[in-house]
Coordinates of C-alpha atoms in Angstrom, one line a residue:
M55 CA 0.6 19.0 13.9
K56 CA -0.3 15.4 14.7
K57 CA -1.1 14.8 11.1
K58 CA 2.2 16.2 10.0
I59 CA 4.1 14.0 12.5
I60 CA 2.3 11.0 11.2
T61 CA 3.1 12.0 7.6
L62 CA 6.7 12.4 8.4
S63 CA 6.8 9.2 10.3
L64 CA 5.2 7.4 7.4
A65 CA 8.0 8.7 5.1
A66 CA 10.6 7.4 7.4
V67 CA 9.1 4.0 8.0
M68 CA 8.1 3.2 4.4
S69 CA 11.5 1.3 3.9
V70 CA 11.1 -0.7 7.0
S71 CA 9.9 -4.3 6.9
L72 CA 9.2 -5.5 10.6
L73 CA 8.0 -8.9 11.5
A74 CA 4.5 -9.5 12.9
G75 CA 2.1 -12.3 12.3
C76 CA -0.7 -14.6 13.3
G77 CA 0.1 -17.6 15.4
K78 CA 3.7 -16.7 15.2
T79 CA 6.1 -19.5 16.7
E80 CA 9.3 -18.6 18.6
E81 CA 11.3 -20.0 15.6
A82 CA 9.3 -19.2 12.3
T83 CA 9.2 -22.1 10.0
T84 CA 8.3 -22.0 6.3
A85 CA 4.8 -23.2 5.8
T86 CA 4.2 -25.7 3.0
A87 CA 1.2 -25.7 1.0
T88 CA -1.0 -28.9 0.8
E89 CA -0.4 -30.7 -2.4
A90 CA -3.5 -31.2 -4.6
V91 CA -4.7 -34.8 -4.8
T92 CA -4.0 -36.2 -8.3
E93 CA -6.9 -37.1 -10.6
A94 CA -7.7 -40.8 -10.7
S95 CA -6.5 -42.9 -13.6
T96 CA -9.1 -43.8 -16.2
E97 CA -7.4 -47.0 -17.4
A98 CA -9.9 -49.8 -17.6
T99 CA -8.2 -52.2 -15.2
T100 CA -9.0 -53.6 -11.8
E101 CA -5.9 -51.9 -10.4
A102 CA -6.8 -48.5 -11.9
V103 CA -10.3 -48.8 -10.4
T104 CA -8.8 -49.7 -6.9
E105 CA -6.5 -46.7 -7.2
A106 CA -9.3 -44.3 -8.2
A107 CA -11.5 -45.5 -5.3
T108 CA -8.6 -45.0 -2.8
E109 CA -7.9 -41.5 -4.2
A110 CA -11.5 -40.5 -4.0
A111 CA -11.7 -41.5 -0.4
T112 CA -8.7 -39.3 0.4
E113 CA -10.1 -36.5 -1.3
A114 CA -13.3 -36.8 0.5
A115 CA -11.6 -36.9 3.8
T116 CA -9.8 -33.7 3.2
S117 CA -12.7 -31.9 1.6
S118 CA -13.8 -30.2 4.8
D119 CA -10.5 -28.4 5.2
A120 CA -10.4 -27.2 1.6
S121 CA -11.5 -23.7 2.3
N122 CA -8.9 -23.2 5.0
S123 CA -6.1 -24.8 2.9
D124 CA -6.7 -22.2 0.3
K125 CA -6.0 -19.4 2.6
P126 CA -2.4 -18.0 3.1
T127 CA -0.4 -19.8 5.8
Q128 CA 2.1 -17.0 6.0
D129 CA 1.6 -13.2 6.3
R130 CA 3.4 -10.7 4.0
S131 CA 6.3 -10.5 6.6
G132 CA 6.8 -14.2 6.3
N133 CA 5.2 -15.2 9.6
D134 CA 3.2 -18.3 10.1
I135 CA -0.6 -17.5 10.4
V136 CA -3.8 -19.4 10.8
I137 CA -6.8 -17.7 9.2
P138 CA -10.2 -18.8 10.2
D139 CA -12.3 -20.6 7.5
E140 CA -15.0 -17.8 7.8
V141 CA -13.8 -14.2 8.0
N142 CA -16.8 -12.1 8.9
K143 CA -15.3 -9.4 11.3
I144 CA -12.2 -7.6 10.1
I145 CA -10.0 -4.9 11.6
S146 CA -7.9 -2.9 9.3
M147 CA -4.9 -1.0 10.7
A148 CA -3.8 0.6 7.5
P149 CA -5.7 2.9 5.2
S150 CA -4.3 1.2 2.0
T151 CA -5.8 -2.0 3.3
T152 CA -9.0 -0.4 4.4
R153 CA -9.5 1.1 0.9
F154 CA -9.0 -2.2 -0.8
L155 CA -11.3 -4.1 1.4
I156 CA -13.9 -1.5 0.5
D157 CA -13.1 -2.1 -3.2
L158 CA -13.6 -5.9 -2.5
G159 CA -17.2 -5.1 -1.2
L160 CA -16.3 -5.9 2.3
A161 CA -17.1 -2.6 4.0
D162 CA -19.8 -4.1 6.1
K163 CA -17.4 -6.7 7.6
I164 CA -15.0 -4.0 8.8
V165 CA -15.6 -3.6 12.6
A166 CA -12.5 -1.3 13.3
I167 CA -10.0 0.8 11.5
D168 CA -6.9 2.9 12.2
T169 CA -7.5 6.6 12.8
N170 CA -5.8 7.3 9.4
S171 CA -8.5 5.4 7.6
Y172 CA -11.0 8.0 8.7
T173 CA -10.9 9.3 5.2
Y174 CA -13.2 6.4 4.3
I175 CA -15.5 6.6 7.3
E176 CA -18.6 7.5 5.2
Q177 CA -18.2 4.2 3.4
L178 CA -18.0 2.1 6.6
P179 CA -20.7 1.0 9.2
T180 CA -21.7 3.7 11.5
D181 CA -20.5 1.9 14.6
V182 CA -17.0 1.2 13.2
Q183 CA -14.4 1.8 15.8
Q184 CA -11.1 3.6 15.5
F185 CA -7.7 2.8 17.1
D186 CA -4.2 4.3 16.9
M187 CA -2.2 2.0 14.8
M188 CA 0.9 2.6 16.8
S189 CA -0.7 2.4 20.2
P190 CA -3.9 0.3 19.9
D191 CA -6.3 -0.4 22.9
N192 CA -5.7 -4.2 22.8
E193 CA -8.4 -4.9 25.3
A194 CA -10.9 -3.1 23.1
L195 CA -9.7 -4.8 20.0
V196 CA -10.0 -8.3 21.6
A197 CA -13.5 -7.4 22.8
L198 CA -14.6 -7.0 19.2
E199 CA -13.8 -10.6 18.6
P200 CA -12.4 -10.0 15.1
D201 CA -11.4 -12.9 12.8
I202 CA -8.4 -11.2 11.5
I203 CA -6.5 -7.9 12.1
F204 CA -4.4 -6.6 9.2
T205 CA -1.4 -4.5 10.4
S206 CA 1.3 -2.5 8.6
G207 CA 5.0 -1.6 9.2
M208 CA 3.8 1.5 11.0
S209 CA 2.2 -0.8 13.8
S210 CA 5.6 -2.1 14.6
F211 CA 7.7 1.1 14.1
G212 CA 10.5 1.0 16.6
G213 CA 10.6 -2.8 17.0
E214 CA 7.8 -3.3 19.5
D215 CA 5.0 -5.6 18.5
V216 CA 2.1 -3.5 19.7
F217 CA -0.5 -6.2 18.8
Q218 CA 1.1 -9.0 20.8
P219 CA -1.8 -9.0 23.4
A220 CA -4.2 -9.6 20.5
R221 CA -2.0 -12.6 19.3
D222 CA -1.9 -13.9 22.9
A223 CA -5.8 -13.9 22.8
G224 CA -5.7 -16.1 19.9
I225 CA -6.6 -13.6 17.3
C226 CA -5.1 -13.7 13.8
V227 CA -2.8 -10.8 13.2
A228 CA -1.5 -10.4 9.6
D229 CA 1.3 -8.0 8.9
I230 CA 1.7 -6.3 5.6
P231 CA 4.9 -4.3 5.4
S232 CA 5.1 -1.1 3.3
S233 CA 5.5 -2.1 -0.2
N234 CA 8.3 -0.7 -2.4
S235 CA 7.2 -1.7 -5.8
F236 CA 4.2 -2.4 -8.1
N237 CA 4.9 -6.1 -7.9
E238 CA 4.8 -6.1 -4.1
I239 CA 1.6 -4.1 -4.2
I240 CA 0.1 -6.8 -6.4
E241 CA 1.2 -9.5 -4.0
D242 CA -0.3 -7.5 -1.0
L243 CA -3.6 -7.1 -2.8
Q244 CA -3.7 -10.8 -3.7
F245 CA -2.9 -11.8 -0.1
I246 CA -5.6 -9.7 1.3
G247 CA -8.1 -11.2 -1.2
D248 CA -7.1 -14.7 -0.4
A249 CA -7.1 -14.0 3.4
V250 CA -10.8 -12.7 3.4
G251 CA -12.0 -15.4 0.9
E252 CA -12.3 -13.0 -2.1
S253 CA -9.6 -14.4 -4.3
D254 CA -11.4 -13.9 -7.6
K255 CA -12.6 -10.3 -6.9
A256 CA -9.0 -9.4 -5.9
H257 CA -7.7 -11.0 -9.1
E258 CA -10.1 -8.9 -11.2
L259 CA -9.0 -5.8 -9.5
I260 CA -5.4 -6.6 -9.9
K261 CA -6.0 -7.2 -13.7
T262 CA -7.4 -3.7 -14.0
F263 CA -4.5 -2.4 -12.1
E264 CA -1.9 -4.0 -14.2
G265 CA -3.8 -3.2 -17.4
T266 CA -3.8 0.6 -16.4
I267 CA -0.2 0.4 -15.6
D268 CA 0.5 -0.9 -19.1
E269 CA -1.5 1.9 -20.7
I270 CA 0.4 4.5 -18.6
H271 CA 3.7 2.9 -19.7
A272 CA 2.6 3.1 -23.3
A273 CA 1.7 6.8 -23.0
G274 CA 4.9 7.6 -21.1
S275 CA 7.0 5.9 -23.8
T276 CA 5.8 8.5 -26.4
V277 CA 7.3 11.4 -24.2
T278 CA 10.4 13.0 -25.9
D279 CA 10.8 15.8 -23.3
K280 CA 11.8 14.0 -20.2
K281 CA 11.3 16.4 -17.4
K282 CA 13.1 16.3 -14.2
V283 CA 10.7 15.9 -11.2
L284 CA 11.1 16.6 -7.5
F285 CA 8.4 15.0 -5.4
M286 CA 8.1 16.6 -1.9
I287 CA 6.6 14.2 0.7
S288 CA 7.3 17.1 3.3
L289 CA 8.1 20.6 3.1
P290 CA 11.1 22.1 5.0
S291 CA 10.4 24.1 8.0
A292 CA 12.2 25.4 11.1
E293 CA 11.2 22.3 12.9
Y294 CA 11.9 19.8 10.1
P295 CA 14.4 21.4 7.7
S296 CA 14.8 18.5 5.4
I297 CA 12.7 17.6 2.4
Y298 CA 11.6 13.9 2.4
T299 CA 11.5 12.4 -1.0
F300 CA 12.5 9.0 -2.5
G301 CA 14.9 7.3 -4.9
K302 CA 15.0 4.1 -6.9
G303 CA 13.5 0.9 -5.2
T304 CA 10.2 2.7 -4.4
Y305 CA 6.9 2.5 -6.0
L306 CA 6.8 6.3 -6.2
D307 CA 10.0 6.3 -8.3
E308 CA 8.2 3.7 -10.5
M309 CA 5.3 6.0 -10.9
I310 CA 7.4 8.9 -12.1
T311 CA 9.3 6.7 -14.5
A312 CA 6.2 5.2 -15.8
I313 CA 4.8 8.5 -17.0
G314 CA 8.0 9.3 -19.0
A315 CA 9.5 11.6 -16.4
E316 CA 12.8 11.6 -14.4
N317 CA 13.0 11.5 -10.7
V318 CA 15.8 14.0 -9.6
T319 CA 16.6 11.8 -6.8
G320 CA 16.4 8.7 -8.8
D321 CA 20.1 8.0 -8.4
Q322 CA 19.6 7.5 -4.6
E323 CA 18.2 4.4 -2.8
S324 CA 14.8 4.0 -1.1
W325 CA 13.3 6.8 1.0
V326 CA 15.7 9.8 1.5
S327 CA 15.9 13.3 3.0
I328 CA 17.7 16.2 1.3
S329 CA 18.3 19.8 2.1
E330 CA 16.8 22.8 0.6
E331 CA 20.1 23.7 -0.9
E332 CA 20.5 20.2 -2.5
A333 CA 17.0 20.4 -3.9
I334 CA 17.5 23.9 -5.4
A335 CA 20.7 22.7 -7.0
M336 CA 18.9 19.9 -8.7
N337 CA 16.9 22.6 -10.6
P338 CA 13.8 20.4 -11.1
D339 CA 11.5 21.2 -14.1
V340 CA 8.5 20.1 -12.1
I341 CA 7.8 19.9 -8.3
L342 CA 5.0 17.6 -7.1
T343 CA 3.9 17.4 -3.5
N344 CA 1.2 15.4 -1.7
V345 CA 1.6 17.4 1.5
D346 CA -1.8 18.1 3.0
Y347 CA -1.0 18.9 6.5
I348 CA -0.8 22.5 5.7
E349 CA -3.0 24.8 3.6
D350 CA -2.1 25.4 0.0
A351 CA 1.2 23.6 -0.1
V352 CA 1.7 24.5 -3.7
N353 CA 1.7 28.3 -3.0
V354 CA 4.0 27.7 -0.1
I355 CA 6.6 26.2 -2.5
K356 CA 6.1 28.7 -5.1
T357 CA 6.8 31.6 -2.6
S358 CA 9.7 30.0 -0.7
A359 CA 12.7 32.4 -0.5
G360 CA 15.7 31.2 -2.7
W361 CA 13.6 29.1 -5.1
E362 CA 12.7 31.8 -7.6
N363 CA 15.3 30.6 -10.1
V364 CA 14.3 27.0 -10.0
N365 CA 12.8 25.9 -13.5
A366 CA 9.6 24.6 -11.9
I367 CA 9.0 27.9 -10.2
K368 CA 9.8 30.0 -13.2
N369 CA 7.6 28.0 -15.4
D370 CA 4.8 27.6 -12.8
E371 CA 5.0 23.8 -12.8
V372 CA 4.3 23.0 -9.1
Y373 CA 1.4 20.5 -8.5
Y374 CA -0.4 19.0 -5.8
I375 CA -1.1 15.2 -6.1
D376 CA -3.8 13.4 -4.2
A377 CA -2.2 12.3 -0.9
A378 CA -4.4 9.2 -0.4
S379 CA -3.8 7.8 -3.9
S380 CA 0.1 8.4 -3.8
N381 CA 0.8 7.7 -0.1
Q382 CA -1.2 4.4 0.2
P383 CA 0.4 1.4 -1.6
N384 CA -2.6 -0.2 -3.2
N385 CA -4.3 -0.3 -6.5
H386 CA -5.2 3.3 -6.5
V387 CA -1.7 4.4 -7.1
V388 CA -2.7 4.5 -10.6
D389 CA -5.0 7.4 -9.9
A390 CA -2.1 9.4 -8.7
M391 CA 0.0 8.3 -11.8
I392 CA -2.7 9.5 -14.1
E393 CA -3.0 12.7 -12.2
M394 CA 0.8 13.2 -12.5
G395 CA 0.7 12.4 -16.1
K396 CA -2.2 14.8 -17.0
K397 CA -0.4 17.7 -15.2
I398 CA 3.1 17.1 -16.5
Y399 CA 2.3 15.7 -20.0
P400 CA -1.3 16.8 -20.8
D401 CA -1.0 15.9 -24.5
Q402 CA 0.1 12.3 -23.9
F403 CA -2.4 11.7 -21.0
A404 CA -5.3 13.7 -22.5
D405 CA -7.5 10.5 -23.0
F406 CA -7.0 9.2 -19.5
Q407 CA -9.8 9.4 -16.9

């Protein structure tokens, strides 16, 4: 039941961008990037030589701060942050961030994770600690002496900054709100790469991510049978009678559109909940779900009373999509897109791996 509550909370919070950051001042000001020193003039005059010498001296004086000046000065929430020159101990309080840090080859630098990142525990150091992202033990966090703590919108759900004690201890806390688009995901990934000193690796992973999205769009553009898709983030129950799903302005809606399908709730905004009656009336051709808090969610949907006349049920087009790839806004959403494409349009996506 705890996993179900976390899943439903995630669906509710995905649209919330809450402020949290490193070295946050009472009145946040926009940080300005250090301007690059201009190249010396090569004109063969005494004045030019003097100018070049002066410029070289300035450049030498600031070289010691170059590594720090290349790091972000604001987190993804827009709060001022000061990231140490060397980032050797990282705490990740979001599974999407944890997975990307592993992709960057930094698993050995992760000293603690949120409990939802347990999926990746086998790829992390054996002594990695785990914390509740919404109610962390700040005393234990501070004792780890991390160089940076990455948080998410879930960490500040309800408006309380649960990592304030870590900030008060002088630890850099960088907030990454839940992303709502491919572009925001890309910005998140580059921010993480820049923050940990792996800008080039992040850029390469982003290039692969963007290239795969382009290939998926190309395959989706050949689809002539635009199927209507209902994506269930939750299943209705006596305790939670609504179905959580999403409309436009979300990366999951972009995913469905990219493969050439139509989101049945695409006329609505952001993250939404609908009743069973509304969902049935939409008569989707395909039903997707990433619910993994119950066993065999697909069969539960197929055998639900009142759904027998829905096209997706009649045509046996109800599919499970990997929860980690679809729930976590990082470069692996393309894995979920390919999975969706191969199940809904097997001919168009036959060559995708």
